[in-house]
Short mmCIF file of C-alpha atoms in Angstrom, two decimals:
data_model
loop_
_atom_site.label_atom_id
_atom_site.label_comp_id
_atom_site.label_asym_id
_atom_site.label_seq_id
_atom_site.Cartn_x
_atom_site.Cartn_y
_atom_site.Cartn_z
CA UNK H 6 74.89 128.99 113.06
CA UNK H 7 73.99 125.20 113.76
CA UNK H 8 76.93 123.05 114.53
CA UNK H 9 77.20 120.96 111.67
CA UNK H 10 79.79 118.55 113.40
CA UNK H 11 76.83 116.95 115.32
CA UNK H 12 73.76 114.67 114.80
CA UNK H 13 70.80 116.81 115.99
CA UNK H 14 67.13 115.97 116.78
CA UNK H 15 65.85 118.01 113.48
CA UNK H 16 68.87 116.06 111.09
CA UNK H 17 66.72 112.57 112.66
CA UNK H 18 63.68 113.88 112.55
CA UNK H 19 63.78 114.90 108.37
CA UNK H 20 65.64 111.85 107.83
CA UNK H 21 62.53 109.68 109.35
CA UNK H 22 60.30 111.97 107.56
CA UNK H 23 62.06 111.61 104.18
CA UNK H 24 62.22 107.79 104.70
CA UNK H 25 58.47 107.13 105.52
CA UNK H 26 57.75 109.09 102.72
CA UNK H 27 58.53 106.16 100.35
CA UNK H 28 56.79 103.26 100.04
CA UNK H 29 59.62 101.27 98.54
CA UNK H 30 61.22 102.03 102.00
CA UNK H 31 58.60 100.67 104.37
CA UNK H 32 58.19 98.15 101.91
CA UNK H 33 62.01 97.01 102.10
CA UNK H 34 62.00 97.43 105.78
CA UNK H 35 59.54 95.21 106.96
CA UNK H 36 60.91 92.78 104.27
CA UNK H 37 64.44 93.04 105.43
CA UNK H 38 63.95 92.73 109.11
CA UNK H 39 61.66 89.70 108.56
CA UNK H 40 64.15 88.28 106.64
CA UNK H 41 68.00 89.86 106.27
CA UNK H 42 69.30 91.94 103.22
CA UNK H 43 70.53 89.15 101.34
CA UNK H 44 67.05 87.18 101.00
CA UNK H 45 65.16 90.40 100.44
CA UNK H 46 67.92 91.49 97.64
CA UNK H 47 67.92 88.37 95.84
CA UNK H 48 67.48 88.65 91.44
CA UNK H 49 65.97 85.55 90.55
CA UNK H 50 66.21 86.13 87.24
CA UNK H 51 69.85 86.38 87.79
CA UNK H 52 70.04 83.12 89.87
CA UNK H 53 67.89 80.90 87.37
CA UNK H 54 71.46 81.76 84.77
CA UNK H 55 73.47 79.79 86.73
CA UNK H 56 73.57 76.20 85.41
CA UNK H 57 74.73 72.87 86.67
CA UNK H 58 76.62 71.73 83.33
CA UNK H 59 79.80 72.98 82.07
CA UNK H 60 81.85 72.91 78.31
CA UNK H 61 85.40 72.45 80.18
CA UNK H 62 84.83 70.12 83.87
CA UNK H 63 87.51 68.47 85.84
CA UNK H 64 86.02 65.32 88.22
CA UNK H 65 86.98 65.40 91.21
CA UNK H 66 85.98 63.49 94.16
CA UNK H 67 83.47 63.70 97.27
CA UNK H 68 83.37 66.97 98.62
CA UNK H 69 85.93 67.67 100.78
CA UNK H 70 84.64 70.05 104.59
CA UNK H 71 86.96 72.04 106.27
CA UNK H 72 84.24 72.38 109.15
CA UNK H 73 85.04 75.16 111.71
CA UNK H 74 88.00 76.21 111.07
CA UNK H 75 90.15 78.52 108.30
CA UNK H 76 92.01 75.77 106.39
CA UNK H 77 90.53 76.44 102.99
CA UNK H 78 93.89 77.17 101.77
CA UNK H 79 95.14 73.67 102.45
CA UNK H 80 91.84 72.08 101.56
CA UNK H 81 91.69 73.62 97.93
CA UNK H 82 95.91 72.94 97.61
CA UNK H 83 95.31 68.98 98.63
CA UNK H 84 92.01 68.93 96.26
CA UNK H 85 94.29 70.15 93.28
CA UNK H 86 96.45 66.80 94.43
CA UNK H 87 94.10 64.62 95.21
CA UNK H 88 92.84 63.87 91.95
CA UNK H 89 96.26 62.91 90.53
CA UNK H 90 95.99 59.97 92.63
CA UNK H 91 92.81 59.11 91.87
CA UNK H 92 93.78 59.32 88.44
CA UNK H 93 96.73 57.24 89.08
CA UNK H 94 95.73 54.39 90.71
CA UNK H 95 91.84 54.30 89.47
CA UNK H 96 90.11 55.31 92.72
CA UNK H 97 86.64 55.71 93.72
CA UNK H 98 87.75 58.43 95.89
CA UNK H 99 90.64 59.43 98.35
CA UNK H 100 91.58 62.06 100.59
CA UNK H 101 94.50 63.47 101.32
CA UNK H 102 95.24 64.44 105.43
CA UNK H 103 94.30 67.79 106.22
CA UNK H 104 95.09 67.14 110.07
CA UNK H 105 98.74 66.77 108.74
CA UNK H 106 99.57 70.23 107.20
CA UNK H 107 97.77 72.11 109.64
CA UNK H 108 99.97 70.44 112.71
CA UNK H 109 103.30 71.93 110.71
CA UNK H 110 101.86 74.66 109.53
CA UNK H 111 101.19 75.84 113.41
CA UNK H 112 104.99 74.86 114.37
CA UNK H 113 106.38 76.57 111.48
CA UNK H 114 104.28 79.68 112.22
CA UNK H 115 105.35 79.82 115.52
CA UNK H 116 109.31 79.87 114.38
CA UNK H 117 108.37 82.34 111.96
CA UNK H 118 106.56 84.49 114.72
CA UNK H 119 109.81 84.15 117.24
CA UNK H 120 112.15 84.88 114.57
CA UNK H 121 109.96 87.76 113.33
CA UNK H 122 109.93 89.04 117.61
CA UNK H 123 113.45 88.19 117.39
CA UNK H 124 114.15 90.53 114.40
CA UNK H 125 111.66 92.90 115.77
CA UNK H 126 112.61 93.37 119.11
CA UNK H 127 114.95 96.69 119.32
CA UNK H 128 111.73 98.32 118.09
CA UNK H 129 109.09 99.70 119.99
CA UNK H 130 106.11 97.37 121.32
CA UNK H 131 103.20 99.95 120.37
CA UNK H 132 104.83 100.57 116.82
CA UNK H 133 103.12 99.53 113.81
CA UNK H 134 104.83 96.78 112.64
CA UNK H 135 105.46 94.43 116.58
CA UNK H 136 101.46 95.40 116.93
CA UNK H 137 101.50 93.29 113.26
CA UNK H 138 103.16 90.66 113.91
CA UNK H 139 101.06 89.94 117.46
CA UNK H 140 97.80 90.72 116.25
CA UNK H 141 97.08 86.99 114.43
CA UNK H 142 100.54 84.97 115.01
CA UNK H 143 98.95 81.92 114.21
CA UNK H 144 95.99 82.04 111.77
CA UNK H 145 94.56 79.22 109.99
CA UNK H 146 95.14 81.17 106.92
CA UNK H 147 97.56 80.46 104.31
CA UNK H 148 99.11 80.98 100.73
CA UNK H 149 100.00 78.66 97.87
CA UNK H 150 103.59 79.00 98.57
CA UNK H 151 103.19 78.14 102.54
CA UNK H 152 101.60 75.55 101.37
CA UNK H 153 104.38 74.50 98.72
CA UNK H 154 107.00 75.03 101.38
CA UNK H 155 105.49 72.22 104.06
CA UNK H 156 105.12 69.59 101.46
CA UNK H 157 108.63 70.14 100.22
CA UNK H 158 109.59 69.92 104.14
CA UNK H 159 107.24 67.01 105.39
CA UNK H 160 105.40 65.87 102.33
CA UNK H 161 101.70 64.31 102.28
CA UNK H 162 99.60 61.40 104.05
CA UNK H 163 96.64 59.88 103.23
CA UNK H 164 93.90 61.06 105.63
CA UNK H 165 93.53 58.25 107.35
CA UNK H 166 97.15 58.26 108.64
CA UNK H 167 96.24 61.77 110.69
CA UNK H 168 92.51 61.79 110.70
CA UNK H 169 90.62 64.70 111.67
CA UNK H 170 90.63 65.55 115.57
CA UNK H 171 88.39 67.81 117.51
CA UNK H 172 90.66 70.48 117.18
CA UNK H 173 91.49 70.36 113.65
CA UNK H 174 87.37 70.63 113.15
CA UNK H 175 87.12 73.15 115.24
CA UNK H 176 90.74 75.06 115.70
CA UNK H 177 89.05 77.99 118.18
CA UNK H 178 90.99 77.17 120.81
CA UNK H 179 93.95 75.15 119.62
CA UNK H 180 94.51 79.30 117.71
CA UNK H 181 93.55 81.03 120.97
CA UNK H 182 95.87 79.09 123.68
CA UNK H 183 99.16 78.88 121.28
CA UNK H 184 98.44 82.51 120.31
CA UNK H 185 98.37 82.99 124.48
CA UNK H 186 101.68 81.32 124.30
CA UNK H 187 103.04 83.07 121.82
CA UNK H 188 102.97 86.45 122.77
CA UNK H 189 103.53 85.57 126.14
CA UNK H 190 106.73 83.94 124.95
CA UNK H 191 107.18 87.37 122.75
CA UNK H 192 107.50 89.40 126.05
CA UNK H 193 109.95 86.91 127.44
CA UNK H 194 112.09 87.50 124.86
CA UNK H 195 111.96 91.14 124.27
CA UNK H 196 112.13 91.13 128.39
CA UNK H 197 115.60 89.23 127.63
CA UNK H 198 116.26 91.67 124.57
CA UNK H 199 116.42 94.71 127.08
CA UNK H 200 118.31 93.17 129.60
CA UNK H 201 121.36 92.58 127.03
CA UNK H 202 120.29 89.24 125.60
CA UNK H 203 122.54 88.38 122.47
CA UNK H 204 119.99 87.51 119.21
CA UNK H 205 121.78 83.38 120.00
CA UNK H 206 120.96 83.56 123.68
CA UNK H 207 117.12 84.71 122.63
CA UNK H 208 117.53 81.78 120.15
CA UNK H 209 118.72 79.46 122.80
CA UNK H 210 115.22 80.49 124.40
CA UNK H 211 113.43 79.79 121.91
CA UNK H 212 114.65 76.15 121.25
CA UNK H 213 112.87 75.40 124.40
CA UNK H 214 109.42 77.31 123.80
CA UNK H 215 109.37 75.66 120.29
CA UNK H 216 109.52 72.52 122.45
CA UNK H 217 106.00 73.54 124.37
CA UNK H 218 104.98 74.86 121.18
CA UNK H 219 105.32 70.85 119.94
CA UNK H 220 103.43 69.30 122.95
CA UNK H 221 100.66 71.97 122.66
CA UNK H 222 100.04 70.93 119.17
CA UNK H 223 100.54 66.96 119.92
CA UNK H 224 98.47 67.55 122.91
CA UNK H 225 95.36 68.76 120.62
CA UNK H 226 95.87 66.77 117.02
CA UNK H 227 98.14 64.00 118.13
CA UNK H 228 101.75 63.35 116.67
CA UNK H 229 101.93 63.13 112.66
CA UNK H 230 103.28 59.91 111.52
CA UNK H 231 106.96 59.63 110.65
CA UNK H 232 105.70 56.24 108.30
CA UNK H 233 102.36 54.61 107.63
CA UNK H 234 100.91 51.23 106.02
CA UNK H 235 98.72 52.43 102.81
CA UNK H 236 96.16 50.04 100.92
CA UNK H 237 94.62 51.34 98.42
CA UNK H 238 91.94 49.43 96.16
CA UNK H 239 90.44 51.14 92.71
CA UNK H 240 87.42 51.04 91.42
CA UNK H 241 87.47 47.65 90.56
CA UNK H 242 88.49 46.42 93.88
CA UNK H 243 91.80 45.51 93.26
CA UNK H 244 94.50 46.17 94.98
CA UNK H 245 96.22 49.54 93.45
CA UNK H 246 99.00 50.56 95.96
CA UNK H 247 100.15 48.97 98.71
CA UNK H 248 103.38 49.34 101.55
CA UNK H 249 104.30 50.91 104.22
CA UNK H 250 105.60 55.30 103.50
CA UNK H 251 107.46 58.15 104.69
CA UNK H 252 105.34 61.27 104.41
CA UNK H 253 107.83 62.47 101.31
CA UNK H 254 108.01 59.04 99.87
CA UNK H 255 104.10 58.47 99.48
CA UNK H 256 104.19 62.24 97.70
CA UNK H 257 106.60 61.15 95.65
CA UNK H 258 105.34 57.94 94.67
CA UNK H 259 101.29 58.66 94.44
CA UNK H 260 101.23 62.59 93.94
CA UNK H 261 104.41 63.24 92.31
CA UNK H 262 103.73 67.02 91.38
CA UNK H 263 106.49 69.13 91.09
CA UNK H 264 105.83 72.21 92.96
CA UNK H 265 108.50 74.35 91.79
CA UNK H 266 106.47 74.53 88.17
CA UNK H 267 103.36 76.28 89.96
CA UNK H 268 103.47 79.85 90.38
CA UNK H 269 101.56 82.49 91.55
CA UNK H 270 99.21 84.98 89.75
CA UNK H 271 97.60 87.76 91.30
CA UNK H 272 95.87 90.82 89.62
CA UNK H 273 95.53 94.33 91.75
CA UNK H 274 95.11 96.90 89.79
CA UNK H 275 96.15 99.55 92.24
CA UNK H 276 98.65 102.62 91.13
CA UNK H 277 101.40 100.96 93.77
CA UNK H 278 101.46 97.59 91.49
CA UNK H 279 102.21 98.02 88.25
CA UNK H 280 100.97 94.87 86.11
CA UNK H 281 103.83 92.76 84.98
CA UNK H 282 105.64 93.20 87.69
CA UNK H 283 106.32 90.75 90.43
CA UNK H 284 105.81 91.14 93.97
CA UNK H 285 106.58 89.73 97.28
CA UNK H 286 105.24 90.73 101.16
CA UNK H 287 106.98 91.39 103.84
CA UNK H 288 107.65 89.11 106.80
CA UNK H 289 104.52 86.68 105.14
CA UNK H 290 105.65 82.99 105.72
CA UNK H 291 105.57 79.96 107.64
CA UNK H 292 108.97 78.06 107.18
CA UNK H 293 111.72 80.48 107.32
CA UNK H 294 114.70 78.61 105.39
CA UNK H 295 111.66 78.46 102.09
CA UNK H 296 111.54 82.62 101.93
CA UNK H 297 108.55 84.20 101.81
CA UNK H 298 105.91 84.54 98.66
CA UNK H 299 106.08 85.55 95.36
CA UNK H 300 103.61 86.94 92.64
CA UNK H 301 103.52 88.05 88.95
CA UNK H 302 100.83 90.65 88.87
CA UNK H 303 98.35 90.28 85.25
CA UNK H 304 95.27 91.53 84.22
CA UNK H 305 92.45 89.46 85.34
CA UNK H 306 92.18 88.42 81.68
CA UNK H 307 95.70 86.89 81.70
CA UNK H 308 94.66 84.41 84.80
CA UNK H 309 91.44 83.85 83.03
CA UNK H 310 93.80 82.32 79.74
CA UNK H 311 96.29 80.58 82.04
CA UNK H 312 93.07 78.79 83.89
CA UNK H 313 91.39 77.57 81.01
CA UNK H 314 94.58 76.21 79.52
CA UNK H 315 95.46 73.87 82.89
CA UNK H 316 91.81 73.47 82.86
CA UNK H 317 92.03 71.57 79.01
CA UNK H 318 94.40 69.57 79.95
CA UNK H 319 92.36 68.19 82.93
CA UNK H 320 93.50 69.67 85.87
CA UNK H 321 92.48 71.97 88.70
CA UNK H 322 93.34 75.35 89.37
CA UNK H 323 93.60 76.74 93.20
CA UNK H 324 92.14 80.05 93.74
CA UNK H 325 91.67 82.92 95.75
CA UNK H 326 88.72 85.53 96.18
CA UNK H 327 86.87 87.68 98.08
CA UNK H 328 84.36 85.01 98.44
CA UNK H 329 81.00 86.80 100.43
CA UNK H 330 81.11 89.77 97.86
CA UNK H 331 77.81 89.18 95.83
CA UNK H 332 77.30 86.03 97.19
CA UNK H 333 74.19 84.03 97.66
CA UNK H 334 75.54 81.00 100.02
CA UNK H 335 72.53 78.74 99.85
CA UNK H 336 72.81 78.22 96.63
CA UNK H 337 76.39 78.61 95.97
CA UNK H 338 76.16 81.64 93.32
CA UNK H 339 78.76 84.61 92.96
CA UNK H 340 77.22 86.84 90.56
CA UNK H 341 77.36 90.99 90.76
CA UNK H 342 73.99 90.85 89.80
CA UNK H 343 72.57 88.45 91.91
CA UNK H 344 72.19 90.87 95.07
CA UNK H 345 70.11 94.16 93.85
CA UNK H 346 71.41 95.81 96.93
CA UNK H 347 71.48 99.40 95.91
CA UNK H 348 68.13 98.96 94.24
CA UNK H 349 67.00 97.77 97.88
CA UNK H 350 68.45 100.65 99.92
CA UNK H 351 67.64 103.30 97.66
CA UNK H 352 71.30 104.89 97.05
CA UNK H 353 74.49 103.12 96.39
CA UNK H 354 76.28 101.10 98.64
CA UNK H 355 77.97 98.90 96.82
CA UNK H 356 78.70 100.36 93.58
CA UNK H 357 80.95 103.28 94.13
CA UNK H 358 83.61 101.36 94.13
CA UNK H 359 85.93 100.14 91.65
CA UNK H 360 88.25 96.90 91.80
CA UNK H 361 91.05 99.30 92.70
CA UNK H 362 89.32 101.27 95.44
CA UNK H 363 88.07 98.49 97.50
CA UNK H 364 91.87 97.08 97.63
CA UNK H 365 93.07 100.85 98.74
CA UNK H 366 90.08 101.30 101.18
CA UNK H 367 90.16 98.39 103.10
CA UNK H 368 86.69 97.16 101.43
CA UNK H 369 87.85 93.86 100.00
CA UNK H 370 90.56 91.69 99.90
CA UNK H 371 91.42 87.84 99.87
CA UNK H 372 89.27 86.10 102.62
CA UNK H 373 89.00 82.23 100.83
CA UNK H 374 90.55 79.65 98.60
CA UNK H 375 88.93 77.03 96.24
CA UNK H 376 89.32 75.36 92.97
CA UNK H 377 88.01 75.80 89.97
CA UNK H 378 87.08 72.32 88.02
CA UNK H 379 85.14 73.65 85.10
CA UNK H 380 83.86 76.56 82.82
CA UNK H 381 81.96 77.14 80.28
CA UNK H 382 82.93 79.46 76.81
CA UNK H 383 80.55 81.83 75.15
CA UNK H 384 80.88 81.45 70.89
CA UNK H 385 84.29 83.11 70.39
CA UNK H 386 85.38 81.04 73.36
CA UNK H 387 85.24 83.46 76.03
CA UNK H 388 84.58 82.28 79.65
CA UNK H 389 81.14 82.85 81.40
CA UNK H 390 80.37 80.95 83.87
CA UNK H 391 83.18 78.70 86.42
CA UNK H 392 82.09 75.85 88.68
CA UNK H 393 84.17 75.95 92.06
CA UNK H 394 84.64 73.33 94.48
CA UNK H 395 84.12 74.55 97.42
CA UNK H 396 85.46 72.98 100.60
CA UNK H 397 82.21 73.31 103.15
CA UNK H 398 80.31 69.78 102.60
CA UNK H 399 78.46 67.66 100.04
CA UNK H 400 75.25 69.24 101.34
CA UNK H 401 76.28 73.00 101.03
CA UNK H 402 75.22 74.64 97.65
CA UNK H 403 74.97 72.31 94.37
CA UNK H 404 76.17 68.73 96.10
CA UNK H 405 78.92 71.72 97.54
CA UNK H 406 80.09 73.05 94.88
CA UNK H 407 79.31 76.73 93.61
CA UNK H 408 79.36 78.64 90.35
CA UNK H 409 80.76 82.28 89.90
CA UNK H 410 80.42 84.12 87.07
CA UNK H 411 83.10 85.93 84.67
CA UNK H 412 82.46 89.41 86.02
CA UNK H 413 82.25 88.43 89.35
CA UNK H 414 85.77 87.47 88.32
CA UNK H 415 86.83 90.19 87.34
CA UNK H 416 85.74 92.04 90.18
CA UNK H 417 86.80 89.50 93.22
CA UNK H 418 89.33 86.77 91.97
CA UNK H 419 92.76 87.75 93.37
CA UNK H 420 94.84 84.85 92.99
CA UNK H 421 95.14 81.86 90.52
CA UNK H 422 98.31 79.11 90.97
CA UNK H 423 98.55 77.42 87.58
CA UNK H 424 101.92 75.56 85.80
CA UNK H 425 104.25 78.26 84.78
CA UNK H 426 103.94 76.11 81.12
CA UNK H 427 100.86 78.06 80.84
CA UNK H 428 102.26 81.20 80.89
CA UNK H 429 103.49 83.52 77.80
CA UNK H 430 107.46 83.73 77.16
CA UNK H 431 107.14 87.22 78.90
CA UNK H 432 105.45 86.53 81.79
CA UNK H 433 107.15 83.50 82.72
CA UNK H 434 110.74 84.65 82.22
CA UNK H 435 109.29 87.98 84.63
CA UNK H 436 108.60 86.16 87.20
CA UNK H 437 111.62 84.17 87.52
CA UNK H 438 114.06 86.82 86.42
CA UNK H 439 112.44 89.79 87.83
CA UNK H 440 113.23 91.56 91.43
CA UNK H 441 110.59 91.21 93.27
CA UNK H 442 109.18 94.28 95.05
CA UNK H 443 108.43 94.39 98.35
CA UNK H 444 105.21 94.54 100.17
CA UNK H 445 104.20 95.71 103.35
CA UNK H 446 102.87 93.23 105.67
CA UNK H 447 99.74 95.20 106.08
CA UNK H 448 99.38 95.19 102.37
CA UNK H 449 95.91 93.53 101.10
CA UNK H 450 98.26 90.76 98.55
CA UNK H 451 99.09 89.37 101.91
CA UNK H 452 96.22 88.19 102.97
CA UNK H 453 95.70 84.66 104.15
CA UNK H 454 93.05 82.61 102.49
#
C-alpha cells in the first residue's frame, strides 16, 4: 500500500499534468509571475464603483504619514483631534505631535513589560504566557484606550513642539535595541527572582533600568517638552491662539475632548464572545495605574449606526480593520469583490471562511487603524460605501485617502471608538455596568493596530 503520509514523484507528476491541462492555468501563470496575484486578480468593474464623492464627509486636513513605522493607532487617534482645533480656531491646517505619544508610549510599555516580568516571574521561562510577554515588549502598536490613557497622563503638543526624528520615521531600531534591553533586563530580574529577591527589591531594580530606558528613548527622539510657545494664525491670517503651554494645558484649552465619553466597540462573532457583552484582555496596556482595555461587543450593524450618527454631527470616527484583506493599495479600495482570487487559482482560497473562522484560525485579525470621514447611504439610508483617511501620504491612493465598502465591513472592521451618546440605553448602561470578561493575551481582540 503507498504511504499516503508522503509527497511522491507520481502525486507531482499528476498534479503538473492536471495543471497544464488547463489553459486558464498557464494563462494565470505567466500572468501572475509577470506581474503578482493582486494585479492579475484585479475586477475592474468592481474598482470603477468606487467613487470620490460622499452623502455624509467630515474635512479634515492634509494627509497626515506615519512613514516607516507602526503608529497608525496614534496617527488616526490625533486625526480624530486634530480637526477640533482646526475647527476652533479657523485653521488652514495643523498637526498634532506624533513624536510626542510615541516617546511615552515606549516608557510606559516598558513599566508595563517589567511589571508584567515582575508578576510573571515564579513561572516558568518556556511557558506560554513569559514567551508572550517577550515576544513584542515594545510594539508600535496600540489601542484607543492606550491611547486615552497617555493623553490623560501627558496630554498633547502641537507637532512642531516634538517634530518628527529619524527614529520616529523609521522606529526599526529604536523597537529592536529597547526590546534588547528589555529582555535582557527581564533575565536580570527573574535572575534576582530565584536568588530570593523580594517583588520591592526587583522594583528597586527596576527604578534604575526605567532610568536607561529614559536616555535610550531621549537619546533617539529627543526629550518631550515640559512647556512650549504656540502661534497659531487661521485662515485669515490672524492671530488665533497664542502663549506659552503645558502639554495638558494646550489639550485642554485647543482640543478639549473628553475622553472618558469615547468607548470602545468591537464585533467578533466567535462562540467565546457572546454579543452584548463586554470584554477586556489580559495583561494588554501601556500605563499601569489606567487598567487595561475595555470593549462592548455588537453586531457589525450596531457600529455601522453608532458611526453614521458621530459622523452627522461632523466628526470622525477611529477605526480598526484587517486592512490588506481584499485590498487593492494603489488605489486605496477595500472591496470583497475587487480581488477575483479564487476565480484566478481555480479553487477557493479565500472564501471558505467565514468572519468567525478567520478570528478562530489565526487568518485575520486587527493589523491597522484609520478614520472614517464620510459615507454614503443607499435610498432607505443604508451605508455603502465609507471614505477612510488613511495615514500613509497625500500621494498614496485618492490624495491618501481610501474607500471601503459596506461588506468589506462587515467582513474586516473590528473596532469603532465613537461617543457613548451614540449608543442605545442598553448598550451604553452594558458597558459601564457590566463585568467585563477576560481575555487571553493571545486572544485576536488584543491586537495592536
Amino acid at each position: 500500500m503507498d504511504d499516503l503520509s508522503t509527497v511522491t514523484a507520481a502525486d507531482v507528476s499528476a498534479a503538473s499534468e492536471c495543471f497544464f491541462s488547463q489553459r486558464a492555468n498557464i494563462v494565470a501563470k505567466n500572468a501572475v509571475t509577470a506581474k503578482g496575484v493582486r494585479a492579475v486578480a484585479r475586477v475592474p468593474e468592481a474598482a470603477a464603483l468606487n467613487t470620490t464623492t460622499f452623502d455624509i464627509e467630515v474635512k479634515q486636513g492634509a494627509r497626515t504619514d506615519q512613514k516607516r513605522s507602526g503608529r497608525c493607532w496614534m496617527f488616526a487617534s490625533l486625526n480624530t483631534m486634530r480637526m477640533r482645533v482646526i475647527d476652533a480656531y479657523k485653521l488652514k491646517d495643523f498637526e498634532l505631535s506624533q513624536a510626542y505619544p510615541l516617546f511615552w508610549d515606549k516608557l510606559e510599555k516598558s513599566n508595563f513589560f517589567f511589571e508584567n516580568i515582575i508578576d510573571t516571574a515564579d513561572q516558568p521561562l518556556d511557558g506560554r504566557l513569559v514567551s508572550f510577554l517577550l515576544t513584542d515588549p515594545v510594539s508600535d502598536g496600540g489601542q484607543w484606550d492606550m491611547f486615552k490613557a497617555l493623553v490623560k497622563k501627558y496630554g498633547v503638543v502641537p507637532k512642531e513642539a516634538m517634530p518628527e526624528s529619524a527614529s520616529s520615521s523609521n522606529t526599526r531600531d529604536l523597537d529592536g535595541y529597547l526590546t534588547r534591553y528589555l529582555r535582557s533586563s527581564a533575565r536580570k530580574l527573574r535572575s534576582a527572582f530565584e536568588a530570593g529577591a523580594s517583588a520591592d527589591e526587583l522594583r528597586a531594580q527596576k527604578k534604575q533600568m526605567m532610568a536607561n530606558v529614559y536616555a535610550l528613548l531621549v537619546t533617539c527622539l529627543g526629550e518631550p517638552p515640559a512647556s512650549f510657545s504656540v502661534r497659531l494664525r487661521d485662515k485669515d491670517d490672524k492671530m488665533a491662539l497664542s502663549g506659552t503651554f503645558t502639554p495638558h494645558e494646550f489639550y485642554e484649552r485647543a482640543v478639549g475632548l473628553n475622553l472618558d465619553d469615547y468607548v470602545s466597540l468591537i464585533s467578533a462573532p466567535t462562540v467565546d464572545k457572546p454579543f452584548g457583552c463586554t470584554y477586556t484582555v489580559s495583561r494588554l496596556g501601556n500605563v499601569v495605574e489606567a487598567g487595561g482595555v475595555r470593549y462592548l461587543n455588537l453586531e457589525p450593524a450596531e457600529l455601522k449606526r453608532a458611526a453614521i450618527r458621530q459622523l452627522e454631527d461632523g466628526l470622525p470616527v477611529w477605526f480598526g480593520c484587517d486592512v490588506d484583506q481584499s485590498f487593492i493599495q494603489e488605489e486605496g479600495i477595500m472591496d470583497l469583490d475587487a480581488l477575483a482570487i479564487d476565480d484566478l487559482f481555480g479553487f477557493s482560497v479565500v472564501g471558505d471562511f467565514d468572519k468567525a473562522a478567520r478570528l478562530d484560525y489565526g487568518e485575520s485579525l486587527m493589523t491597522h487603524a484609520m478614520v472614517l470621514e464620510g459615507v454614503n447611504l443607499d435610498g432607505k439610508g443604508r451605508p455603502t460605501l465609507w471614505k477612510v483617511e488613511n495615514s500613509w501620504g497625500k500621494d498614496h491612493a485618492k490624495d491618501g485617502f481610501d474607500t471601503l465598502t459596506d461588506a468589506w465591513f462587515d467582513e474586516y472592521v473590528y473596532q469603532v471608538v465613537v461617543d457613548k451618546k451614540y449608543l442605545t440605553d442598553q448598550q451604553r448602561e452594558a458597558f459601564e455596568t457590566m463585568e467585563p470578561i477576560e481575555l487571553a493575551p493571545w486572544d485576536p481582540m488584543g491586537a495592536l493596530a
